[in-house]
XYZ file of C-alpha atoms in Angstrom:
508
model
C -13.081 -25.382 19.749
C -11.378 -26.945 16.558
C -8.425 -25.221 15.319
C -8.133 -24.336 11.719
C -5.503 -26.854 10.118
C -4.875 -27.577 6.228
C -5.327 -31.428 7.119
C -8.858 -30.884 8.085
C -9.711 -29.448 4.630
C -9.239 -33.002 3.237
C -11.206 -34.577 6.000
C -13.965 -32.337 7.201
C -16.572 -31.633 4.273
C -17.647 -28.373 6.070
C -14.470 -27.127 5.807
C -13.817 -28.274 2.343
C -16.759 -26.349 1.257
C -15.398 -23.152 2.466
C -12.107 -23.548 0.356
C -11.466 -20.650 -1.896
C -10.416 -21.930 -5.221
C -8.098 -24.943 -4.538
C -5.281 -25.956 -2.639
C -1.928 -25.645 -3.986
C 0.358 -28.634 -4.424
C 3.541 -29.250 -2.227
C 5.495 -27.966 -4.978
C 6.217 -24.330 -5.079
C 6.842 -22.019 -7.842
C 6.371 -18.453 -5.990
C 8.322 -16.813 -3.232
C 6.197 -13.964 -1.611
C 7.986 -11.261 0.571
C 5.836 -9.665 3.081
C 3.382 -11.776 4.373
C 1.153 -9.692 5.868
C -2.634 -9.295 5.391
C -2.937 -7.649 2.098
C -1.306 -10.294 0.187
C -3.099 -12.833 2.004
C -6.467 -11.300 0.946
C -5.226 -10.520 -2.616
C -2.768 -12.174 -4.550
C -2.765 -15.386 -2.404
C -6.793 -15.361 -2.999
C -6.198 -14.828 -6.804
C -3.499 -17.754 -6.981
C -6.038 -20.301 -5.247
C -8.813 -19.112 -7.815
C -6.433 -19.585 -10.535
C -5.060 -23.214 -9.349
C -9.264 -24.088 -9.286
C -9.271 -23.128 -13.144
C -5.916 -24.603 -14.141
C -3.702 -26.779 -11.789
C 0.164 -26.136 -11.672
C 3.191 -25.903 -9.166
C 2.254 -22.753 -7.938
C 2.467 -23.330 -4.097
C 3.684 -20.105 -2.381
C 6.681 -19.637 0.007
C 5.881 -17.222 2.525
C 8.494 -14.755 3.508
C 8.027 -12.299 6.446
C 10.520 -9.579 6.960
C 10.710 -9.368 10.599
C 7.722 -10.468 12.618
C 6.880 -14.056 13.576
C 3.490 -12.914 14.374
C 1.813 -14.467 10.967
C 4.642 -17.129 10.315
C 4.448 -19.024 13.546
C 0.637 -19.310 13.484
C 0.439 -20.263 9.736
C 3.033 -23.128 10.237
C 1.022 -24.409 13.086
C -1.967 -24.329 10.783
C -0.421 -26.149 7.766
C -0.484 -22.772 5.851
C -4.243 -22.637 5.860
C -5.970 -19.501 7.014
C -9.320 -17.753 6.796
C -10.625 -14.735 4.758
C -13.441 -12.863 6.542
C -15.341 -10.868 3.760
C -17.496 -8.105 5.344
C -19.824 -6.241 3.269
C -23.227 -4.264 3.953
C -25.089 -7.177 2.853
C -23.603 -9.684 4.809
C -20.360 -11.386 5.974
C -18.711 -14.889 4.661
C -15.679 -16.807 5.660
C -13.550 -18.696 3.077
C -10.345 -20.393 3.484
C -7.136 -20.141 1.588
C -4.478 -23.011 0.999
C -1.614 -22.059 -1.167
C 1.455 -21.553 0.921
C 3.810 -24.324 1.545
C 6.794 -23.155 3.254
C 7.649 -19.940 5.802
C 10.606 -18.079 6.578
C 11.441 -14.772 8.492
C 14.287 -12.950 6.823
C 15.517 -11.162 9.881
C 16.160 -14.618 11.309
C 17.361 -16.517 8.043
C 18.247 -14.040 5.333
C 20.609 -16.476 3.770
C 17.700 -19.256 3.422
C 15.381 -16.575 1.763
C 18.232 -15.554 -0.648
C 18.613 -19.365 -1.484
C 14.753 -19.557 -2.280
C 14.906 -16.702 -4.474
C 17.769 -18.461 -6.218
C 15.905 -21.856 -6.452
C 15.457 -22.596 -10.384
C 11.937 -24.134 -9.492
C 10.696 -20.773 -8.331
C 9.628 -18.716 -11.261
C 8.128 -15.641 -9.685
C 9.073 -13.417 -6.414
C 6.349 -11.316 -5.551
C 6.392 -8.430 -3.075
C 4.107 -6.554 -0.572
C 6.500 -4.627 1.704
C 4.686 -1.218 1.625
C 5.852 1.899 -0.173
C 8.590 2.468 2.473
C 10.053 -0.727 2.267
C 11.726 -0.494 -0.808
C 13.753 2.200 0.907
C 13.698 4.676 -2.023
C 15.107 8.226 -1.796
C 12.072 10.545 -2.077
C 14.061 13.325 -3.482
C 16.245 11.277 -6.064
C 13.819 8.375 -6.782
C 16.963 6.210 -6.279
C 18.195 3.750 -3.576
C 18.622 5.387 -0.379
C 22.007 4.151 0.209
C 22.460 6.595 3.282
C 19.787 4.492 5.079
C 21.616 2.134 7.785
C 19.961 -0.805 6.655
C 20.673 -0.459 2.969
C 24.245 0.611 3.808
C 24.666 -2.442 5.989
C 23.311 -4.563 3.170
C 25.760 -3.036 0.721
C 28.665 -3.674 3.220
C 27.699 -7.133 3.385
C 25.715 -8.111 6.314
C 22.033 -9.459 6.165
C 20.686 -8.627 3.808
C 17.957 -7.009 5.732
C 16.026 -5.238 3.205
C 13.690 -6.485 0.432
C 16.084 -4.914 -2.440
C 19.018 -6.616 -0.756
C 17.480 -9.874 -0.640
C 16.168 -9.474 -4.211
C 20.037 -8.577 -5.093
C 21.560 -11.199 -3.542
C 19.075 -13.802 -4.725
C 19.635 -12.926 -8.219
C 23.425 -12.980 -7.936
C 23.311 -16.552 -6.488
C 20.412 -17.290 -9.156
C 22.947 -16.557 -11.867
C 25.890 -18.190 -10.376
C 23.574 -21.367 -10.015
C 22.708 -21.596 -13.702
C 20.618 -18.314 -14.442
C 17.050 -19.810 -14.554
C 14.723 -16.932 -15.680
C 12.708 -15.364 -13.169
C 9.874 -12.602 -12.676
C 9.896 -9.952 -9.912
C 6.239 -8.645 -9.324
C 5.722 -5.788 -7.140
C 2.340 -5.624 -5.588
C 2.587 -2.501 -3.630
C 0.908 0.934 -3.941
C 3.524 2.656 -6.208
C 3.448 3.810 -9.766
C 5.279 1.858 -11.933
C 6.544 -0.441 -9.004
C 7.858 -2.943 -11.340
C 10.181 -0.426 -13.011
C 10.976 1.129 -9.714
C 12.163 -2.286 -8.277
C 13.926 -3.021 -11.531
C 15.817 0.425 -11.076
C 16.640 -0.056 -7.220
C 18.052 -3.592 -7.566
C 20.164 -2.621 -10.243
C 21.498 0.291 -8.235
C 22.086 -2.211 -5.597
C 24.191 -4.420 -7.791
C 26.006 -1.911 -9.067
C 26.979 -0.419 -5.319
C 28.229 -3.962 -4.549
C 30.194 -4.181 -7.726
C 28.434 -7.037 -9.082
C 29.986 -8.572 -12.096
C 28.864 -7.206 -15.459
C 27.529 -10.565 -16.533
C 24.825 -10.604 -13.908
C 23.428 -7.129 -14.893
C 23.364 -8.460 -18.592
C 21.695 -11.549 -17.638
C 19.313 -9.655 -15.648
C 18.583 -7.604 -18.672
C 17.492 -10.733 -20.636
C 16.159 -13.504 -18.315
C 14.516 -11.322 -15.537
C 11.161 -9.508 -15.929
C 9.743 -6.627 -13.506
C 6.060 -6.328 -14.582
C 4.125 -3.298 -13.480
C 0.924 -4.076 -11.644
C -1.960 -2.177 -9.798
C -3.621 -3.971 -6.779
C -6.738 -2.870 -5.261
C -8.391 -4.331 -2.216
C -9.238 -2.503 1.277
C -7.790 -4.991 4.051
C -7.624 -3.790 7.477
C -5.757 -5.245 10.515
C -6.910 -8.482 11.979
C -8.331 -7.969 15.610
C -10.000 -10.083 18.343
C -13.125 -9.294 16.956
C -11.819 -10.753 13.669
C -11.091 -13.957 15.201
C -14.303 -13.979 17.298
C -16.361 -13.376 13.978
C -14.839 -16.409 12.180
C -15.334 -18.781 15.074
C -19.103 -17.549 15.079
C -19.420 -17.906 11.404
C -17.333 -21.112 10.405
C -17.244 -22.911 13.631
C -13.552 -23.232 14.152
C -10.485 -20.971 15.581
C -8.212 -19.401 13.202
C -5.314 -17.264 14.813
C -4.499 -15.238 11.703
C -7.831 -14.585 9.746
C -7.757 -11.709 7.420
C -10.905 -9.195 7.209
C -11.426 -7.593 3.637
C -13.959 -6.225 1.539
C -15.885 -7.945 -1.486
C -14.159 -5.654 -4.009
C -10.947 -6.862 -5.397
C -8.729 -5.799 -8.282
C -5.540 -6.499 -9.763
C -4.083 -5.055 -13.248
C -1.044 -6.970 -14.430
C 1.364 -6.560 -17.200
C 1.594 -9.600 -18.906
C 5.717 -10.038 -18.962
C 6.593 -13.139 -17.306
C 9.913 -14.721 -17.893
C 9.004 -18.164 -16.790
C 5.276 -18.714 -16.833
C 2.770 -17.903 -14.194
C -0.630 -19.217 -12.770
C -3.722 -18.403 -14.895
C -4.466 -15.274 -12.757
C -6.792 -14.098 -15.455
C -9.434 -16.618 -14.561
C -9.339 -15.301 -11.086
C -11.908 -12.675 -9.863
C -10.952 -9.110 -10.493
C -7.731 -9.897 -12.397
C -6.881 -7.877 -15.614
C -3.945 -8.243 -17.746
C -3.748 -4.902 -19.622
C -0.946 -2.878 -21.626
C -2.329 0.312 -19.677
C -1.234 -0.874 -15.954
C 0.172 2.849 -15.520
C -3.183 4.270 -16.262
C -4.924 2.122 -13.765
C -2.239 3.105 -11.399
C -2.841 6.657 -11.564
C -6.506 6.310 -11.020
C -6.020 3.971 -8.099
C -3.175 6.541 -6.562
C -4.895 9.770 -7.222
C -8.509 8.853 -6.810
C -8.725 5.927 -4.370
C -5.727 6.552 -2.336
C -5.382 10.370 -2.296
C -8.967 10.672 -1.451
C -8.703 8.015 1.159
C -5.749 10.115 2.779
C -8.058 13.163 2.798
C -11.124 11.160 4.323
C -8.766 9.901 6.975
C -6.928 13.053 8.154
C -10.057 15.223 7.878
C -11.746 12.352 9.983
C -9.122 11.994 12.615
C -9.493 15.637 13.279
C -13.096 15.475 13.676
C -12.838 12.798 16.054
C -13.861 9.900 13.615
C -12.018 6.591 14.180
C -13.294 4.899 11.120
C -13.297 5.549 7.250
C -17.091 5.311 7.118
C -17.738 7.352 9.762
C -15.663 10.037 8.470
C -16.785 9.768 4.950
C -20.388 10.225 5.818
C -19.872 13.407 7.328
C -21.219 15.851 4.678
C -18.322 18.388 4.776
C -15.583 15.541 3.979
C -17.702 14.149 1.231
C -17.977 17.511 -0.190
C -14.096 17.889 -0.101
C -13.564 14.433 -1.537
C -15.840 15.057 -4.422
C -14.017 18.316 -5.256
C -10.630 16.739 -5.034
C -11.762 14.327 -7.326
C -13.418 16.314 -10.130
C -11.433 19.422 -9.814
C -7.850 18.341 -8.937
C -7.159 14.510 -9.770
C -9.627 13.267 -12.767
C -8.313 16.008 -14.953
C -4.829 14.959 -14.220
C -5.259 11.317 -15.369
C -5.290 9.912 -19.161
C -7.842 7.512 -18.239
C -7.514 3.643 -19.566
C -9.599 2.675 -22.497
C -13.103 1.843 -21.661
C -12.820 3.179 -18.101
C -16.238 4.674 -16.648
C -14.953 7.369 -13.960
C -18.439 7.977 -12.866
C -18.932 4.104 -12.148
C -15.848 4.210 -10.430
C -16.327 7.014 -8.289
C -19.727 5.755 -7.030
C -18.296 2.127 -6.293
C -15.583 4.064 -4.275
C -18.151 5.830 -2.251
C -19.808 2.519 -1.441
C -16.517 0.982 -0.416
C -15.790 4.166 1.823
C -19.341 3.463 3.554
C -18.701 -0.068 4.469
C -19.595 0.116 8.307
C -19.103 -3.651 8.276
C -15.638 -3.587 7.367
C -14.816 -0.225 9.814
C -11.319 0.248 8.331
C -9.660 2.705 10.766
C -8.809 6.303 9.848
C -5.285 6.178 11.525
C -4.406 3.066 9.606
C -4.799 5.067 6.146
C -3.166 8.229 7.862
C 0.120 6.321 8.621
C 3.254 6.714 6.435
C 2.103 9.849 5.142
C 5.167 11.496 3.882
C 5.902 8.503 1.191
C 2.296 8.283 0.313
C 1.650 12.146 -0.226
C 4.494 12.207 -2.432
C 3.390 9.274 -4.717
C -0.233 10.786 -4.812
C -0.524 14.681 -5.141
C 2.586 16.110 -6.219
C 1.981 16.066 -9.860
C -1.618 16.834 -9.758
C -0.966 19.746 -7.401
C 1.895 21.318 -9.624
C -0.239 20.753 -12.630
C -2.672 22.936 -11.429
C -0.429 25.528 -9.816
C 1.380 25.747 -13.283
C -1.935 26.852 -14.753
C -2.085 29.490 -12.252
C -4.934 27.577 -10.037
C -4.712 26.962 -6.378
C -5.400 23.241 -5.714
C -7.634 23.746 -2.488
C -8.091 20.337 -1.466
C -4.430 19.466 -2.014
C -3.492 22.231 0.276
C -6.171 21.191 2.790
C -4.828 17.667 2.650
C -1.317 18.651 3.343
C -2.514 20.925 6.083
C -4.583 18.096 7.866
C -1.334 15.851 7.468
C 0.492 18.361 9.287
C -1.731 18.871 12.131
C -2.189 15.220 12.489
C 1.358 13.998 12.272
C 3.344 16.776 13.637
C 1.007 19.197 15.314
C 1.682 23.195 15.410
C 2.608 24.843 18.691
C -0.566 25.271 20.697
C -2.605 22.712 19.015
C -3.964 19.351 20.499
C -5.563 17.263 18.011
C -7.837 14.181 18.775
C -6.266 11.572 20.684
C -6.541 9.514 17.537
C -3.487 10.850 16.088
C -1.740 8.430 18.683
C -2.432 5.596 16.581
C -0.875 7.151 13.246
C 2.539 5.534 12.693
C 4.829 7.926 11.085
C 8.478 6.695 11.137
C 9.735 10.131 10.301
C 8.085 11.840 12.988
C 11.263 12.627 15.318
C 12.724 14.219 12.177
C 9.463 16.439 11.609
C 9.818 17.482 15.251
C 13.459 18.363 15.129
C 13.072 20.665 12.140
C 10.056 22.491 13.621
C 11.989 22.798 16.922
C 15.202 24.172 15.378
C 13.114 26.613 12.998
C 10.952 27.842 15.975
C 14.214 28.516 18.128
C 15.843 30.448 15.417
C 12.700 32.401 14.829
C 12.434 36.024 16.090
C 10.214 36.937 19.038
C 7.556 38.762 16.459
C 7.324 35.526 14.287
C 4.127 33.623 14.103
C 5.028 30.113 15.618
C 2.447 28.292 13.365
C 3.737 29.924 10.193
C 7.314 29.060 11.035
C 6.502 25.493 11.794
C 4.369 24.856 8.562
C 7.414 26.716 6.541
C 10.078 24.373 8.131
C 8.023 21.100 7.360
C 7.288 21.903 3.676
C 10.970 23.139 3.299
C 12.403 20.385 5.347
C 13.250 17.925 2.616
C 10.250 15.514 3.321
C 8.443 16.356 0.111
C 9.111 16.799 -3.747
C 10.345 20.482 -4.333
C 8.112 20.910 -7.477
C 5.218 21.429 -5.108
C 6.791 23.235 -2.291
C 8.722 25.708 -4.288
C 5.312 27.482 -4.875
C 5.120 29.878 -2.055
C 1.672 30.663 -2.835
C 1.058 26.943 -2.057
C 2.934 27.223 1.145
C 1.230 30.292 2.226
C -2.218 28.499 1.525
C -1.315 25.571 3.415
C -0.255 27.721 6.244
C -3.625 29.487 6.154
C -5.446 26.488 6.279
C -3.496 25.184 9.345
C -4.111 28.420 11.082
C -7.747 27.804 10.487
C -7.613 24.294 11.819
C -5.993 25.736 15.065
C -8.046 28.570 15.472
C -11.537 27.426 14.333
C -11.372 23.618 13.720
C -11.192 21.223 10.713
C -14.651 22.213 9.445
C -14.052 25.709 9.161
C -10.738 24.982 7.226
C -12.668 22.718 5.053
C -15.561 25.082 4.282
C -12.829 27.979 3.401
C -11.198 25.582 0.903
C -14.594 24.617 -0.578
C -15.624 27.925 -1.042
C -12.319 28.978 -3.018
C -12.461 25.922 -5.328
C -10.759 26.540 -8.666
C -9.658 29.805 -7.535
C -6.640 31.777 -9.138
C -3.415 32.202 -7.644
């Protein structure tokens, strides 16, 4: 079967008709760090659609941090790849053709630094996931104790996204100081401001000359943005579906849903594509409010659906979401604990948004894996539920669903003694799992013979420095999490969920 290649877009009318937006020119204006599925289904699509509306030199240099898994096939396909859109109403394949060069940062860090420094590149975008920025969850600053960050500061590499950005900015300044915008496209509140802070801390740690920091303050912008599209991992079925629908083979297609949204602060130092003409893109001065809606309603509820689903043996988000007890828990989390904590954007319709979310979570055609959503839970829970939880506790109200979310996270990620969860937990990726286990084992070893091992386990993890202390300083909250874990262990996740539902908005 014919393999997808960019050259065929010009020669084959059938492929040309499948093009999303327009092909980028050979000249590049954007460097993207984090060449995974999300970028290729989100910002890259918006860039192609913007180029169809308003041409410009906005080809993309794609940078993977470590893996050749996407870079090599995309090079072989001339930069072209497919987007497989899956909805309950049907399926469709389109081709994106905006990437013009590729690098793997682990293999060629200095080349990536040079790309960031090149004056023709006016924007650097990033999708490296929340944990990729090496932020210290307790201080909010750069985790300089992390071995990779420490090595970058010492002069090797650079091997981290923040290190690449900082070294690229130093070189850009030395080469003439052309203005630049760094645009974070990860699921983080005030991501632009965070990246600005982390890069600044890195430059201070390496004793960058003051002129670099002064230039950065005037010539480098860090807009905030909110990104939203569900993008699962690529499988052999994804490739087979593309072959069946489109009639060609693609090694690196991307499956995704129909919905897409990108809210951006319009603060660009050297121009940008006409992204406002792409589907789902909004330029707004209220990015932070949209971020809170996404993090606390979509993302936090996505986590609750998935942890409860894994414990109930549900491998996909739609299978989990359609269990009535999970829907009830999610609706209570939204209405009782999340929505009241958010100052909504002007004109925002929360009822329509929530209805749309339940439709998206019920997309059996997409079949997103619950274990994927459960992965990296420590970072994600810190971002999504700490403030709403402490807000209610300060009012004397127990956040029952947030407590259930912590209990289900704990039972999935580091199960208490004597509890064997569903085998689905083996798919969950939690880089700090060895630390979790070590903390629990030390606490259990130090506990007296009469201690409740489940209670000791829960207390050790909640006070182990993994979560912001604003929440875990509330002993009543920790006790409630312990009760729910004990219910999951003794009677199952459904019993724990019903207990949390029966005590909604109860006083502490």
